Coordinates of C-alpha atoms and ligand atoms in Angstrom, one line a residue:
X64 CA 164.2 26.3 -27.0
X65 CA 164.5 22.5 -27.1
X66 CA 167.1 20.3 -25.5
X67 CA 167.5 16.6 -26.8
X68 CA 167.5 14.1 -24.0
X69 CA 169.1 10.3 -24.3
X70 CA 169.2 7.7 -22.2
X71 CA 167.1 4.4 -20.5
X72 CA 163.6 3.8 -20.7
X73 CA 163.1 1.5 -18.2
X74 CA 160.1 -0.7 -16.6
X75 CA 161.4 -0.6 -12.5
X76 CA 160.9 -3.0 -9.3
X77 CA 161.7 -1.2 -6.1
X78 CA 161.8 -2.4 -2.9
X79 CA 162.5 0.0 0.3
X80 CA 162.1 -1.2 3.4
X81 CA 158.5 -0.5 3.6
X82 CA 157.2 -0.8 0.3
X83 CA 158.1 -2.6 -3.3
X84 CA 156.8 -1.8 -6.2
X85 CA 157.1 -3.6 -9.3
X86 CA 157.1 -2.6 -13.7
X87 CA 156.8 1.1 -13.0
X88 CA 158.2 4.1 -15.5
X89 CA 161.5 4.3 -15.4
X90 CA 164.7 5.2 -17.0
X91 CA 167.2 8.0 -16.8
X92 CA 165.7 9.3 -20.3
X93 CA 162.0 9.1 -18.7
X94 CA 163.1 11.3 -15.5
X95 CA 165.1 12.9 -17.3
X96 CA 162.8 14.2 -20.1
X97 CA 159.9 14.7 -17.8
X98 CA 162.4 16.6 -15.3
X99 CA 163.2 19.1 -18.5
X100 CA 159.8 19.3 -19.7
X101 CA 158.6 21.6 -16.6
X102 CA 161.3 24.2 -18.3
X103 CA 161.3 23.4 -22.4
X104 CA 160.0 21.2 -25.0
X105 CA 161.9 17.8 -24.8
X106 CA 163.0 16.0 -28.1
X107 CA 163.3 12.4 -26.6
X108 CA 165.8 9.1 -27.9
X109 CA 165.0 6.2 -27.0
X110 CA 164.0 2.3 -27.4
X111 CA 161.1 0.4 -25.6
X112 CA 159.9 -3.4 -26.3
X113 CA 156.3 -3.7 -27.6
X114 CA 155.0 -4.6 -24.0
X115 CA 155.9 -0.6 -23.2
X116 CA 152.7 0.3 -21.3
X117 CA 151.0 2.8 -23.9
X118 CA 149.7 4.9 -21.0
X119 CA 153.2 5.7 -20.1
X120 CA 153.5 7.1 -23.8
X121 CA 150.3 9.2 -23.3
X122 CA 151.9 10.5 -20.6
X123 CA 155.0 11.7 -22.3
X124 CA 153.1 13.2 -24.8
X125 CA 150.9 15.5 -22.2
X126 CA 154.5 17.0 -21.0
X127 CA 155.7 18.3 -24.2
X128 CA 158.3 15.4 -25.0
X129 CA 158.2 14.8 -28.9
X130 CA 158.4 10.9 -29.3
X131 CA 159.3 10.6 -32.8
X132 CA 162.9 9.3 -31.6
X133 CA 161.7 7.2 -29.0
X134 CA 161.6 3.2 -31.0
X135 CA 159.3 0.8 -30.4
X136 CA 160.9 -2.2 -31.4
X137 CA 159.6 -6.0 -31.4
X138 CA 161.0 -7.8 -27.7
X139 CA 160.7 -6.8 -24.0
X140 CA 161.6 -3.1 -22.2
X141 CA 165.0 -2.9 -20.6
X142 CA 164.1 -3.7 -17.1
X143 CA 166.3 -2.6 -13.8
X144 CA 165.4 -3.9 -10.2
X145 CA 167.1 -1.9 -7.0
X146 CA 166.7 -2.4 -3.2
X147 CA 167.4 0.2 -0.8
X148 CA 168.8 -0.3 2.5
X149 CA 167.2 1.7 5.8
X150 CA 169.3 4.8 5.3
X151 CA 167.6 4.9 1.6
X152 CA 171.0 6.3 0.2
X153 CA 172.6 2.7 0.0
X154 CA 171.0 1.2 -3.1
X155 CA 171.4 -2.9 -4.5
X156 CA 170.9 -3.8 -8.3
X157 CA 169.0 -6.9 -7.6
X158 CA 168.6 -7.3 -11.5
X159 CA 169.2 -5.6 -14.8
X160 CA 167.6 -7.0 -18.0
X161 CA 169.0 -5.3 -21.1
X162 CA 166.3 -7.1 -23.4
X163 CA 165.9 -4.5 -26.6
X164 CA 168.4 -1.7 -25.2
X165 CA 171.4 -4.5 -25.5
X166 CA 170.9 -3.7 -29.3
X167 CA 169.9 0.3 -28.8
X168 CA 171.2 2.2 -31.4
X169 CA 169.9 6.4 -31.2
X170 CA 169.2 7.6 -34.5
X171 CA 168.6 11.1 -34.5
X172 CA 165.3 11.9 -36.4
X173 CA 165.6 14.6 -39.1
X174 CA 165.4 17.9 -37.1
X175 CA 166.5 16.8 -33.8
X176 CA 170.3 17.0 -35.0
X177 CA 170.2 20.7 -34.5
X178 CA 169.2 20.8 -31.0
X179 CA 170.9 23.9 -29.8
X180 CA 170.9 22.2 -25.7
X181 CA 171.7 18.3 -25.6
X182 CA 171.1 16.1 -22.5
X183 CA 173.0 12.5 -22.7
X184 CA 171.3 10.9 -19.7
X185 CA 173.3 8.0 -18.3
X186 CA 173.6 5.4 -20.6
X187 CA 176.7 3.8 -22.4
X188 CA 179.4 6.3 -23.0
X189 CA 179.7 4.6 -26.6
X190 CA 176.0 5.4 -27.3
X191 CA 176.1 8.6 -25.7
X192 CA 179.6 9.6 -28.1
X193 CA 177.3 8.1 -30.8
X194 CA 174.5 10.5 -30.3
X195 CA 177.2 13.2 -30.3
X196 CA 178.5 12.2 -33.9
X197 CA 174.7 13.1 -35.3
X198 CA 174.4 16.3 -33.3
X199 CA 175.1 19.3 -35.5
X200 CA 177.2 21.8 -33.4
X201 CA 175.2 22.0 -30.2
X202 CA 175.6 24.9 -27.9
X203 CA 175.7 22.9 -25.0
X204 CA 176.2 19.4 -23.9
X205 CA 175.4 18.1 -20.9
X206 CA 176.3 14.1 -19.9
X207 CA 175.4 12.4 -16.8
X208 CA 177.1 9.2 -16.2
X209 CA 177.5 6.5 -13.6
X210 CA 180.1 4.1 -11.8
X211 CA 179.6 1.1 -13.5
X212 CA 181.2 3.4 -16.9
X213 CA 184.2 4.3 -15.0
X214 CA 184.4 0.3 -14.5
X215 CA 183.8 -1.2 -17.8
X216 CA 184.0 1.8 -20.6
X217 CA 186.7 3.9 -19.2
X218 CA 188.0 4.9 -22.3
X219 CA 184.9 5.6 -24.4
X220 CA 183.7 7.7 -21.5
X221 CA 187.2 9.9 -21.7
X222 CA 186.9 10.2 -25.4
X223 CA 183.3 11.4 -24.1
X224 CA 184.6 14.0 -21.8
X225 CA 186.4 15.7 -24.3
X226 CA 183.6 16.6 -26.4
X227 CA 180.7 17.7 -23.6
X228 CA 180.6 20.9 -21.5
X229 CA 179.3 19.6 -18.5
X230 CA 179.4 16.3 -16.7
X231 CA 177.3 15.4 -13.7
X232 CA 177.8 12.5 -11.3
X233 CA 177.8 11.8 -7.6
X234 CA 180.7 12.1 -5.1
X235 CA 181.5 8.5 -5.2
X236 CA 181.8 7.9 -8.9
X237 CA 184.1 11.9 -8.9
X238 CA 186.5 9.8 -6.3
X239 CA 186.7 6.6 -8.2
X240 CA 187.1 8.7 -11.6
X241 CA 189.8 10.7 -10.4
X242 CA 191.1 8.5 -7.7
X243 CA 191.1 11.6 -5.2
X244 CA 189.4 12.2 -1.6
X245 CA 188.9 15.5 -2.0
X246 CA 185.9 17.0 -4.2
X247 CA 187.5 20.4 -4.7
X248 CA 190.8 18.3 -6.8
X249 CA 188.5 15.4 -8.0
X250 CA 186.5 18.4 -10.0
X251 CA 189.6 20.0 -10.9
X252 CA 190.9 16.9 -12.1
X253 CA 187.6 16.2 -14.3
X254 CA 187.8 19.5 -15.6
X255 CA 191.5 19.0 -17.0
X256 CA 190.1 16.0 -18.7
X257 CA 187.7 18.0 -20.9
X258 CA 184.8 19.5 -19.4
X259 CA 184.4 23.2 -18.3
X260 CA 181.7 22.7 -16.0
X261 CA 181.5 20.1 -13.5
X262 CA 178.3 19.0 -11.1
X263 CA 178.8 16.8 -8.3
X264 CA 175.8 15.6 -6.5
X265 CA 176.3 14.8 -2.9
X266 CA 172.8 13.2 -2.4
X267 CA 171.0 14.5 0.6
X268 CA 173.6 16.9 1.3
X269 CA 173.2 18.9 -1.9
X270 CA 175.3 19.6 -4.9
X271 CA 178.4 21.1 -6.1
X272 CA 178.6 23.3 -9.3
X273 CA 182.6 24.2 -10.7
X274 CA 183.8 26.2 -13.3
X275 CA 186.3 27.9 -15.1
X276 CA 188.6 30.7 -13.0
X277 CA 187.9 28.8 -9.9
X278 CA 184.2 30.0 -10.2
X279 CA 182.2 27.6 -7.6
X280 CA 178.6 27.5 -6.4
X281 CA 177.0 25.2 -3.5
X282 CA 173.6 24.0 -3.7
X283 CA 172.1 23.0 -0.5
X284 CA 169.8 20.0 0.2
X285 CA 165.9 20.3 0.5
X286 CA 165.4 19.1 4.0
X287 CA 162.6 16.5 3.3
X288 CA 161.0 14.8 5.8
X289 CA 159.5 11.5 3.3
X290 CA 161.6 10.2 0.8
X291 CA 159.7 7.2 -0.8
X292 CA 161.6 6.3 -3.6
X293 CA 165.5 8.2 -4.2
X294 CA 165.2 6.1 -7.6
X295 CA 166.0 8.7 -10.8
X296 CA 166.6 11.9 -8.2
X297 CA 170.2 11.9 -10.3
X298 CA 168.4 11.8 -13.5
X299 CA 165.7 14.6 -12.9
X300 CA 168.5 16.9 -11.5
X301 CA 170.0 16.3 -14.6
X302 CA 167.0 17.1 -16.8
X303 CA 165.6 20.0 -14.7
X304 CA 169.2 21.8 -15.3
X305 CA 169.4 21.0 -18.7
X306 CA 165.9 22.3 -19.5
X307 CA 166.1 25.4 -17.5
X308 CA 169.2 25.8 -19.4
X309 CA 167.3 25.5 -22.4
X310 CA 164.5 27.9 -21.4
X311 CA 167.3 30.7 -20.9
X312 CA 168.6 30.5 -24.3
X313 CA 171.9 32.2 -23.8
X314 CA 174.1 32.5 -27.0
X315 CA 176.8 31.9 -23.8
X316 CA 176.2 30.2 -21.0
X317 CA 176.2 32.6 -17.6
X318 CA 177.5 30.9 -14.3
X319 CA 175.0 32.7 -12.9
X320 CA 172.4 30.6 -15.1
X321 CA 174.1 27.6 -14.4
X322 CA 173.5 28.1 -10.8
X323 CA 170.2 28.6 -11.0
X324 CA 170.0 25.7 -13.2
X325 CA 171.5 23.8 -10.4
X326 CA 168.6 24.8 -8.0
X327 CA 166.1 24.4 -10.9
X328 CA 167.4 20.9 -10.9
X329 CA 167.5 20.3 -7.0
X330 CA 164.3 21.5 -6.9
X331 CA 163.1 18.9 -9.2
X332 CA 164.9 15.9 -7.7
X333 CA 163.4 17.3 -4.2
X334 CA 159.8 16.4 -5.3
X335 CA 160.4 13.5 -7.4
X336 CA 161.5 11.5 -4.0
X337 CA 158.4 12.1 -2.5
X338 CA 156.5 9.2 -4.5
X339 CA 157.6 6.4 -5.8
X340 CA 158.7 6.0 -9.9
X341 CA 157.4 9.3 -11.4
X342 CA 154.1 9.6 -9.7
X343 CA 155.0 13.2 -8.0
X344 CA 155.7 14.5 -10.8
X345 CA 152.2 14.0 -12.2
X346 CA 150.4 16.3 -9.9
X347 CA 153.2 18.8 -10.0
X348 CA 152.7 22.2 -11.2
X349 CA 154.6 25.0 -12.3
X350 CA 153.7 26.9 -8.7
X351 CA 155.1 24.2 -6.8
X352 CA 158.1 24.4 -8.4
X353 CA 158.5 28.4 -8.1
X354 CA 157.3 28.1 -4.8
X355 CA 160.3 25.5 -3.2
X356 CA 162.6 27.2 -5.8
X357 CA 162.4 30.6 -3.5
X358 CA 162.3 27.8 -0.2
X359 CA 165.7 27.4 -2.0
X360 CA 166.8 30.8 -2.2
X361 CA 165.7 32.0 1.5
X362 CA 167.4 28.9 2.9
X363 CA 171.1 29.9 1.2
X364 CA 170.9 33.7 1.8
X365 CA 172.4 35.5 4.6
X366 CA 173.2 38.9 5.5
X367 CA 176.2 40.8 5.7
X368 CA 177.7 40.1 9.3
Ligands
LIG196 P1 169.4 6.8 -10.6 O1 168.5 6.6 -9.4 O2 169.6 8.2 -10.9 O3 170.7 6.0 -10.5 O4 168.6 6.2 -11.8 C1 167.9 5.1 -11.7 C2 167.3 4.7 -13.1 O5 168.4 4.3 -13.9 C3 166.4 3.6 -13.1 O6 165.1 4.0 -13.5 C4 166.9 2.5 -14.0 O7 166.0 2.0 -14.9 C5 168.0 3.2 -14.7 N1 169.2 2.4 -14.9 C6 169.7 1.5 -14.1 N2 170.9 0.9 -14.6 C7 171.1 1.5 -15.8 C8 172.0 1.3 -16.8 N3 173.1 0.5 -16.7 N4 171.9 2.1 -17.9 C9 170.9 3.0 -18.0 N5 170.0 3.2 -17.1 C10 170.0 2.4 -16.0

């Protein structure tokens, strides 16, 4: 099964405390769709400028990503710059550059509109309703989104709410959509607002899936020792769950897949930190994934008392 993945190609500069980096791959579509790929076949939206490295395309294209929605347009790559402070959770935009994404418009190529499994990476919630008005009854539809939408395109991201299954986003962004401190009524809240599934990602201290009847499921944290780069961990979660999701290909969805999604997707965001952009995810293989996906499973079990 395929799942349709939207969202930000990106050239990034990031600067840590020990190290900055500067033009690499990035994007919430490009983590996202190379996140997915390790579980399904990826059909990719997106736009680049015609400086978009084409090694970066090869290397789509060796992880199962079909391209023929991904534009090439005449102009420069949207391009984001972030510096992290010493705790590497606090994060500063130091620049955004829209370039050709100010004028992005995702056309679905013919066949993609029947995606059954449909990932709308963080981007505008305008472009991301957009993308839903071409999709032809989708089984499921996953968006990730982020605060600056809950700033500037409040409405357009409620419209959006009322037409996905699941929305992700961190415990900051739950708080300042629902304007409550505690998780357990911020997810209620979202779910009211249209969504029956709700993730919310607590950065190093895990993530939390909700559902409908009260159904809940904590995913703990990888204990990492290295993180080099926390850049995209959001948007690989996203695009492991989503293309585990796909892989399963449920006429329903099963909590009980969706919680293994949410480890699936963990597991993913877990390795992608280890290296800066997506370099960690080059050298990754499908035994590395299987092997910290039962780290995973051993760490949350526990007998009966
Ligand atoms: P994350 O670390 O999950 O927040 O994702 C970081 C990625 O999001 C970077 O690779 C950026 O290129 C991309 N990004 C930053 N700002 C935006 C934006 N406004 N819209 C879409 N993508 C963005």
């Amino acid at each position: 099964m395929s799942v349709l993945i939207v969202g930000s190609v990106a050239l990034d500069t990031v600067k840590t405390p020990l190290e900055e980096h500067a033009d690499l791959l990035g994007g919430s579509a490009s983590y996202s769709a190379v996140g997915a790929s390790f579980f399904s076949k990826v059909n990719f939206v997106g736009v680049v400028g015609d400086d978009f490295p084409q090694a970066h395309i090869d290397y789509f294209k060796t992880r199962n990503i079909d391209l023929t929605g991904l534009q090439i347009v005449p102009g420069k790559t949207f391009r984001w710059s972030g510096e992290y402070m010493w705790d590497l959770n606090t994060r500063e935009t130091r620049s955004v550059d829209l370039n050709v994404f100010e004028h992005f418009n995702p056309v679905l190529p013919a066949g993609y509109d029947t995606t059954p499994y449909v990932l709308l990476a963080n981007i505008g919630p305008n472009l991301q309703n957009h993308v839903l008005d071409q999709a032809k009854q989708p089984r499921f539809v996953i968006a990730d989104t982020m605060d600056l939408w809950i700033n500037i395109a409040l409405d357009e991201l409620l419209r959006l709410l009322k037409r996905i299954d699941m929305l992700i986003l961190n415990d900051g962004e739950a708080r300042q959509l629902t304007k409550e401190t505690s998780l357990i009524k911020a997810a209620r809240k979202i779910r009211e607002m249209g969504p029956r599934f709700v993730v919310i990602k607590k950065g190093e201290h895990g993530a939390l899936l909700f559902g409908e009847n009260g159904q809940f499921f904590s995913c703990p944290a990888y204990p990492l020792e290295d993180i080099h780069d926390p850049t995209g961990a959001g948007d690989t979660f996203a695009g492991g769950l989503a293309g585990y999701l796909a892989s399963r290909d449920e006429a329903t969805v099963d909590f009980n897949t969706l919680r293994k999604a949410v480890v699936h997707g963990s597991v993913l965001a877990s390795f992608n930190v280890e290296k800066f952009s997506l370099e960690r995810m080059r050298s990754l293989t499908d035994a590395d994934v299987a092997e910290r996906y039962e780290v995973f499973r051993q760490m949350s079990h526990f007998d009966l008392a």
